[in-house]
């Protein structure tokens, strides 16, 4: 089969398909289509656009469309607040749509959110006429199903990943050349505090478990402790460098999974060039639609699903805030609830919230009540395991007063007395005599 012939147009010509009032979806994370974003902003600068809505998961690199100077031209309504748009969102020049990561695709497929134009970045076509979405599938397939125009930046740096990432040229309307390396994430060595959290989490992970965890120092600290484990699997929304050594040593092999055996399943990636090289042309990695990776009932099909997620703050009853610092939005709901619930449904599964007990300034992240304006992402009825550097506690099935004592037991020692006093004032004299 010969690939469908196609020709390139300039980025500035391609973005002429975007009209005022359109809803535009961008591929995300490391694979944000920089050449198209820049061209879209030039079209905005030239005065051709008003009230264009921009949607995506978080993106790496610059996000000029969220800057104050584009007010009235672009409206950023993304599904997650990344570091590159955080100040704009907090200042009100950009906005955020609270949504479970599993349902980002549903916003498009149900028609709740319109989609007129999709801008993606893909690998060069293969001899069969397919390109790959590389490091990010997420909600992009759903957006492509609804869009009138699909514009692809063809970039030799995009790895050729498999699974739902493979799409035929026939699904793309315009092609633009791109030649920019993907954004990379570089990680500092974990601190002693993070290493302690990693050890406590690793102790909860059983041989044959299927893992989900995010990106950053704590996930890497957990993964670094798993060298002695056996037959681990990966079904996650994302993974990064910490997984690679476990694959190389055979610790992660997926042989104990019930579905997608011997495959690493993810919907997006962020890491070093080594991660991007690892997934390139690698049939072991399946990059899938977020409707698949984050469906709690699909997650639960694997045994011993162990989901490790983080928090910005937790109160003594187990309410987890993971998206805001008080009223200031910091990140998003993401896939935390998808995997907390999926792990809780899995046979032998464990849902874990792992976080330092204090902020870098020494403020306790465990509080009598959440900060004013803080949102609850994981409810007190969803939470099971909580881990800090001081240990791990299982809150599932525990009463309010029982779990309060357990949570305080792994708070920073400097704050335990204050927390205990607040609990006594909240629950009354019976609390003092709880076991």
XYZ file of C-alpha atoms in Angstrom:
435
model
C 0.000 0.000 0.000
C 1.397 3.381 -1.008
C 0.823 6.279 1.354
C -1.645 8.944 0.364
C 0.206 11.804 -1.348
C 0.213 15.056 0.522
C 1.848 18.446 0.313
C 3.000 20.926 2.902
C 1.670 24.429 3.332
C 3.138 27.155 5.499
C 2.033 27.424 9.105
C 0.620 30.892 8.426
C -1.456 29.535 5.542
C -2.685 26.591 7.604
C -3.966 28.675 10.522
C -6.130 30.707 8.159
C -8.635 27.889 8.687
C -9.210 29.308 12.192
C -12.029 31.846 12.317
C -13.265 34.146 15.046
C -15.370 32.277 17.573
C -13.825 28.897 16.739
C -12.891 26.288 19.335
C -9.352 24.984 18.779
C -7.882 21.840 20.353
C -4.103 21.528 20.738
C -2.182 18.313 21.240
C -0.562 18.515 24.609
C 2.308 18.114 27.050
C 5.649 17.573 25.246
C 3.916 17.365 21.867
C 2.299 20.806 21.741
C 2.534 22.009 18.094
C 4.779 25.030 18.646
C 5.003 26.034 14.985
C 1.199 26.205 14.730
C 0.767 27.973 18.070
C 3.198 30.675 16.992
C 1.440 31.093 13.638
C -1.956 31.308 15.345
C -0.668 34.073 17.590
C 0.685 35.950 14.575
C -2.779 35.749 13.024
C -4.181 37.123 16.254
C -1.606 39.920 16.277
C -2.651 40.868 12.750
C -6.201 41.508 13.927
C -7.916 38.659 12.080
C -9.272 36.856 15.133
C -11.610 37.500 18.052
C -12.873 35.182 20.785
C -11.071 32.018 19.726
C -11.279 29.326 22.423
C -8.155 27.271 23.101
C -8.536 23.806 24.686
C -5.921 21.252 25.718
C -4.495 19.296 28.585
C -1.472 21.061 30.001
C 1.253 21.946 27.528
C 4.981 22.316 27.973
C 6.898 25.273 26.580
C 5.455 28.718 26.042
C 1.715 29.388 25.903
C 1.519 32.936 24.514
C -2.224 32.707 23.768
C -2.895 32.850 27.531
C -1.096 36.175 28.007
C -2.997 39.302 28.978
C -2.244 40.994 25.640
C -4.457 38.449 23.877
C -7.536 39.182 25.966
C -10.502 39.269 23.603
C -8.527 37.418 20.927
C -7.926 34.062 22.600
C -9.795 32.525 25.518
C -7.788 29.781 27.229
C -10.268 27.172 28.548
C -7.996 24.197 29.147
C -8.541 20.987 31.101
C -5.551 21.455 33.393
C -3.590 24.414 34.746
C 0.033 23.911 33.755
C 2.937 25.973 35.008
C 3.062 27.951 31.750
C -0.472 29.348 32.210
C -0.765 29.330 36.009
C -0.191 33.061 36.511
C -2.614 33.931 33.714
C -5.333 31.711 35.177
C -4.818 33.095 38.659
C -4.982 36.648 37.267
C -8.183 35.898 35.325
C -6.771 36.299 31.806
C -7.100 32.563 31.223
C -9.517 29.978 32.534
C -9.827 26.296 33.383
C -12.514 23.633 32.878
C -12.687 21.304 35.902
C -13.098 17.788 34.507
C -11.932 14.261 35.213
C -9.173 13.378 32.778
C -11.205 10.340 31.677
C -14.016 12.661 30.578
C -11.987 15.208 28.604
C -12.707 13.176 25.488
C -16.383 12.955 26.452
C -16.674 16.738 26.372
C -15.999 16.528 22.638
C -17.756 13.257 21.809
C -20.952 14.287 23.611
C -21.007 17.673 21.925
C -20.765 19.475 25.269
C -17.687 21.273 23.996
C -17.514 22.277 20.319
C -14.388 21.615 18.293
C -13.793 23.374 14.988
C -10.047 23.023 14.452
C -7.507 20.536 15.793
C -3.781 21.311 15.752
C -1.538 18.326 16.323
C 2.083 17.314 15.952
C 2.910 13.968 14.373
C 5.771 11.768 13.224
C 6.691 11.582 9.529
C 4.447 9.138 7.625
C 5.459 5.505 7.296
C 5.298 3.444 4.103
C 1.723 2.437 4.914
C 0.430 6.005 5.051
C 0.223 6.348 8.833
C 1.611 8.971 11.170
C 1.858 8.766 14.954
C 0.696 11.182 17.635
C 3.866 10.230 19.471
C 3.914 11.262 23.111
C 0.313 12.492 23.464
C -2.966 10.862 22.488
C -5.189 12.061 25.397
C -8.421 13.664 24.085
C -7.022 14.441 20.653
C -8.727 11.555 18.838
C -12.098 12.683 20.162
C -11.400 16.241 19.016
C -10.394 14.979 15.563
C -13.688 13.081 15.257
C -15.636 16.341 15.630
C -13.403 18.941 13.980
C -13.909 20.407 10.520
C -10.188 20.981 10.091
C -7.261 18.884 11.328
C -3.866 20.529 10.910
C -0.727 18.490 11.556
C 2.822 19.677 12.119
C 5.019 16.862 10.793
C 8.101 16.712 12.989
C 10.985 14.233 12.728
C 11.486 14.497 16.509
C 8.057 12.986 17.263
C 8.533 9.304 18.110
C 6.562 6.679 16.208
C 4.464 5.208 18.992
C 1.792 2.550 18.598
C -1.711 1.904 19.917
C -4.330 4.579 19.304
C -1.503 6.976 18.433
C -1.324 5.591 14.878
C -3.610 7.502 12.510
C -3.953 7.451 8.708
C -2.989 10.458 6.634
C -6.575 10.567 5.378
C -7.719 11.933 8.756
C -5.570 15.067 8.341
C -6.517 18.003 6.124
C -3.402 20.192 6.161
C 0.291 19.457 6.740
C 2.955 21.843 8.000
C 6.669 21.208 8.413
C 8.146 21.422 11.909
C 11.692 20.860 13.088
C 11.771 21.567 16.820
C 12.842 18.996 19.446
C 10.179 18.010 21.941
C 10.103 19.669 25.329
C 11.906 17.595 27.943
C 11.610 17.235 31.705
C 14.762 16.935 33.779
C 14.578 15.678 37.337
C 16.712 16.503 40.344
C 17.740 13.698 42.690
C 15.073 13.047 45.350
C 15.556 14.674 48.734
C 15.820 12.567 51.922
C 12.165 13.459 52.574
C 11.124 12.193 49.132
C 13.232 9.053 49.514
C 11.412 8.272 52.765
C 8.048 8.707 51.028
C 9.296 6.457 48.248
C 10.258 3.715 50.709
C 6.863 3.792 52.427
C 5.042 3.621 49.080
C 7.285 0.844 47.771
C 6.514 -1.221 50.864
C 2.835 -1.162 49.865
C 3.499 -2.354 46.296
C 3.199 -6.105 45.870
C 4.831 -8.310 43.243
C 2.551 -8.529 40.219
C 1.026 -5.102 40.833
C -0.040 -2.808 37.996
C 1.221 0.710 38.641
C -0.065 4.196 38.013
C 1.860 7.239 39.114
C 2.551 10.686 37.801
C 5.650 12.667 37.064
C 8.111 14.242 39.477
C 10.447 13.548 42.345
C 8.115 11.403 44.460
C 7.141 8.996 41.637
C 10.818 8.682 40.739
C 11.676 8.063 44.400
C 9.066 5.291 44.533
C 10.282 3.669 41.333
C 13.881 3.785 42.545
C 12.864 1.527 45.456
C 11.353 -1.232 43.299
C 14.481 -2.973 42.039
C 13.732 -6.071 44.126
C 10.124 -6.426 42.964
C 8.878 -8.883 40.346
C 6.453 -8.845 37.429
C 5.162 -5.302 37.757
C 2.953 -3.808 35.085
C 2.142 -0.295 33.890
C -1.334 1.048 33.132
C -1.226 4.778 33.691
C -2.112 8.156 32.269
C 1.590 8.980 31.948
C 5.070 7.768 32.777
C 8.549 9.231 32.708
C 12.200 8.248 33.099
C 11.811 6.351 36.358
C 10.111 3.439 34.597
C 12.877 2.805 32.079
C 15.430 1.130 34.338
C 12.741 -1.185 35.716
C 11.885 -2.237 32.159
C 15.542 -2.819 31.319
C 16.047 -4.995 34.396
C 12.846 -6.966 33.826
C 11.082 -5.761 36.983
C 8.394 -4.207 34.811
C 7.292 -6.818 32.305
C 3.481 -6.802 32.499
C 3.189 -10.574 32.723
C 0.787 -10.455 35.683
C -1.708 -8.159 33.966
C -5.107 -9.445 32.865
C -5.393 -7.037 29.940
C -2.683 -5.574 27.702
C -0.271 -8.193 28.984
C 3.406 -7.327 28.568
C 2.543 -3.801 27.414
C 3.088 -0.402 29.003
C -0.177 1.502 28.571
C -0.304 5.294 28.760
C -2.051 8.259 27.150
C 0.746 10.855 27.318
C 4.401 11.065 28.304
C 6.834 13.642 29.620
C 10.500 13.013 30.263
C 13.982 13.147 28.832
C 14.971 12.305 25.271
C 15.650 8.784 26.532
C 11.914 8.311 27.158
C 11.022 9.524 23.676
C 13.654 7.250 22.142
C 12.334 4.323 24.209
C 8.778 4.556 22.844
C 9.902 5.100 19.251
C 8.905 2.069 17.162
C 8.470 0.067 20.378
C 5.552 -2.420 20.271
C 5.826 -2.845 24.057
C 4.303 0.646 24.518
C 0.623 1.296 23.740
C -0.313 4.979 23.648
C -4.084 4.949 24.031
C -7.133 7.200 24.002
C -7.730 8.679 27.458
C -11.208 7.111 27.354
C -9.399 3.776 27.669
C -6.479 4.525 29.976
C -8.530 6.404 32.558
C -11.760 4.425 32.597
C -11.985 3.134 36.194
C -13.692 -0.064 35.058
C -10.924 -0.822 32.559
C -8.288 0.072 35.147
C -9.923 -2.362 37.566
C -9.594 -5.309 35.149
C -5.951 -5.673 36.146
C -5.138 -7.158 39.564
C -3.364 -5.289 42.353
C -3.639 -1.902 40.675
C -1.577 0.445 42.832
C -2.302 4.096 42.117
C -0.003 6.699 43.654
C -1.103 10.321 43.434
C -0.159 13.541 45.204
C -1.917 16.330 47.075
C -1.451 19.981 47.870
C -3.303 19.698 51.171
C -5.402 17.198 53.142
C -7.618 17.744 56.152
C -7.765 15.452 59.165
C -10.899 13.709 57.885
C -9.247 12.718 54.602
C -10.486 15.358 52.153
C -7.799 15.801 49.496
C -7.180 19.090 47.710
C -5.026 18.551 44.635
C -5.920 21.402 42.281
C -5.748 24.692 44.184
C -3.978 26.598 46.902
C -6.995 28.098 48.595
C -8.794 29.989 45.848
C -5.741 30.092 43.558
C -5.919 27.323 40.968
C -2.610 25.538 40.697
C -3.118 22.413 38.567
C -6.312 20.436 37.951
C -8.393 17.407 38.756
C -6.426 15.339 36.257
C -6.696 11.573 36.527
C -6.437 11.279 40.289
C -10.047 10.267 40.910
C -10.096 7.985 37.851
C -7.240 5.926 39.244
C -8.143 6.185 42.925
C -11.517 4.675 42.057
C -10.102 2.194 39.551
C -7.526 0.934 42.051
C -10.173 0.571 44.743
C -12.209 -1.637 42.380
C -9.212 -3.755 41.387
C -8.758 -7.138 43.078
C -6.049 -6.501 45.668
C -5.718 -2.889 44.515
C -4.402 0.000 46.583
C -5.216 3.687 46.179
C -2.459 5.855 47.658
C -2.130 9.599 48.233
C 1.530 10.413 48.857
C 2.847 13.827 49.857
C 5.410 15.554 52.080
C 4.041 16.410 55.520
C 5.070 20.063 55.171
C 5.673 22.629 52.445
C 9.232 23.830 51.714
C 8.489 26.688 54.140
C 7.545 24.282 56.917
C 3.774 24.785 56.772
C 1.844 21.613 57.525
C 0.101 20.129 54.475
C -2.159 18.274 56.900
C -4.705 20.755 58.246
C -7.670 20.736 60.640
C -9.760 22.023 57.713
C -8.849 22.785 54.126
C -7.831 26.333 53.313
C -10.654 28.741 52.482
C -11.595 28.200 48.833
C -9.695 24.934 48.437
C -11.487 22.351 46.316
C -11.919 18.699 47.195
C -10.608 16.461 44.415
C -10.545 13.114 46.219
C -13.308 12.889 48.794
C -12.965 11.448 52.275
C -14.991 8.455 51.088
C -12.579 7.765 48.213
C -9.297 7.905 50.111
C -7.631 4.683 51.246
C -3.903 4.942 51.930
C -2.122 8.149 52.935
C 1.678 8.318 52.924
C 4.103 10.962 54.174
C 7.766 10.693 55.068
C 6.639 9.615 58.542
C 4.792 6.496 57.452
C 1.650 5.125 55.834
C -1.885 4.720 57.185
C -4.943 3.002 55.761
C -8.045 5.158 56.247
C -10.511 2.890 54.477
C -13.400 1.904 56.747
C -12.216 4.176 59.542
C -14.529 6.604 61.331
C -13.852 10.331 61.327
C -12.169 10.239 64.728
C -10.199 7.079 63.962
C -8.850 8.430 60.709
C -8.057 11.774 62.302
C -5.749 10.070 64.792
C -4.150 8.018 62.013
C -3.564 11.059 59.800
C -2.065 13.073 62.656
C 0.278 10.170 63.431
C 2.118 10.757 60.122
C 2.035 14.564 60.256
C 5.264 16.437 60.917
C 6.109 16.155 64.652
C 6.211 19.945 64.943
C 2.528 20.153 64.030
C 0.992 17.106 65.694
C 0.106 18.804 68.970
C -1.666 21.673 67.203
C -3.572 19.254 64.975
C -4.514 17.095 67.932
C -5.826 20.088 69.858
C -7.918 21.189 66.877
C -9.329 17.665 66.579
C -10.282 17.634 70.252
C -12.084 20.944 69.826
C -13.882 19.594 66.765
C -14.936 16.168 68.009
C -15.300 16.753 71.742
C -14.022 14.831 74.817
C -14.659 11.378 73.380
C -11.845 11.975 70.852
C -9.239 12.036 73.644
C -10.104 8.503 74.673
C -10.098 6.966 71.191
C -7.653 4.073 70.887
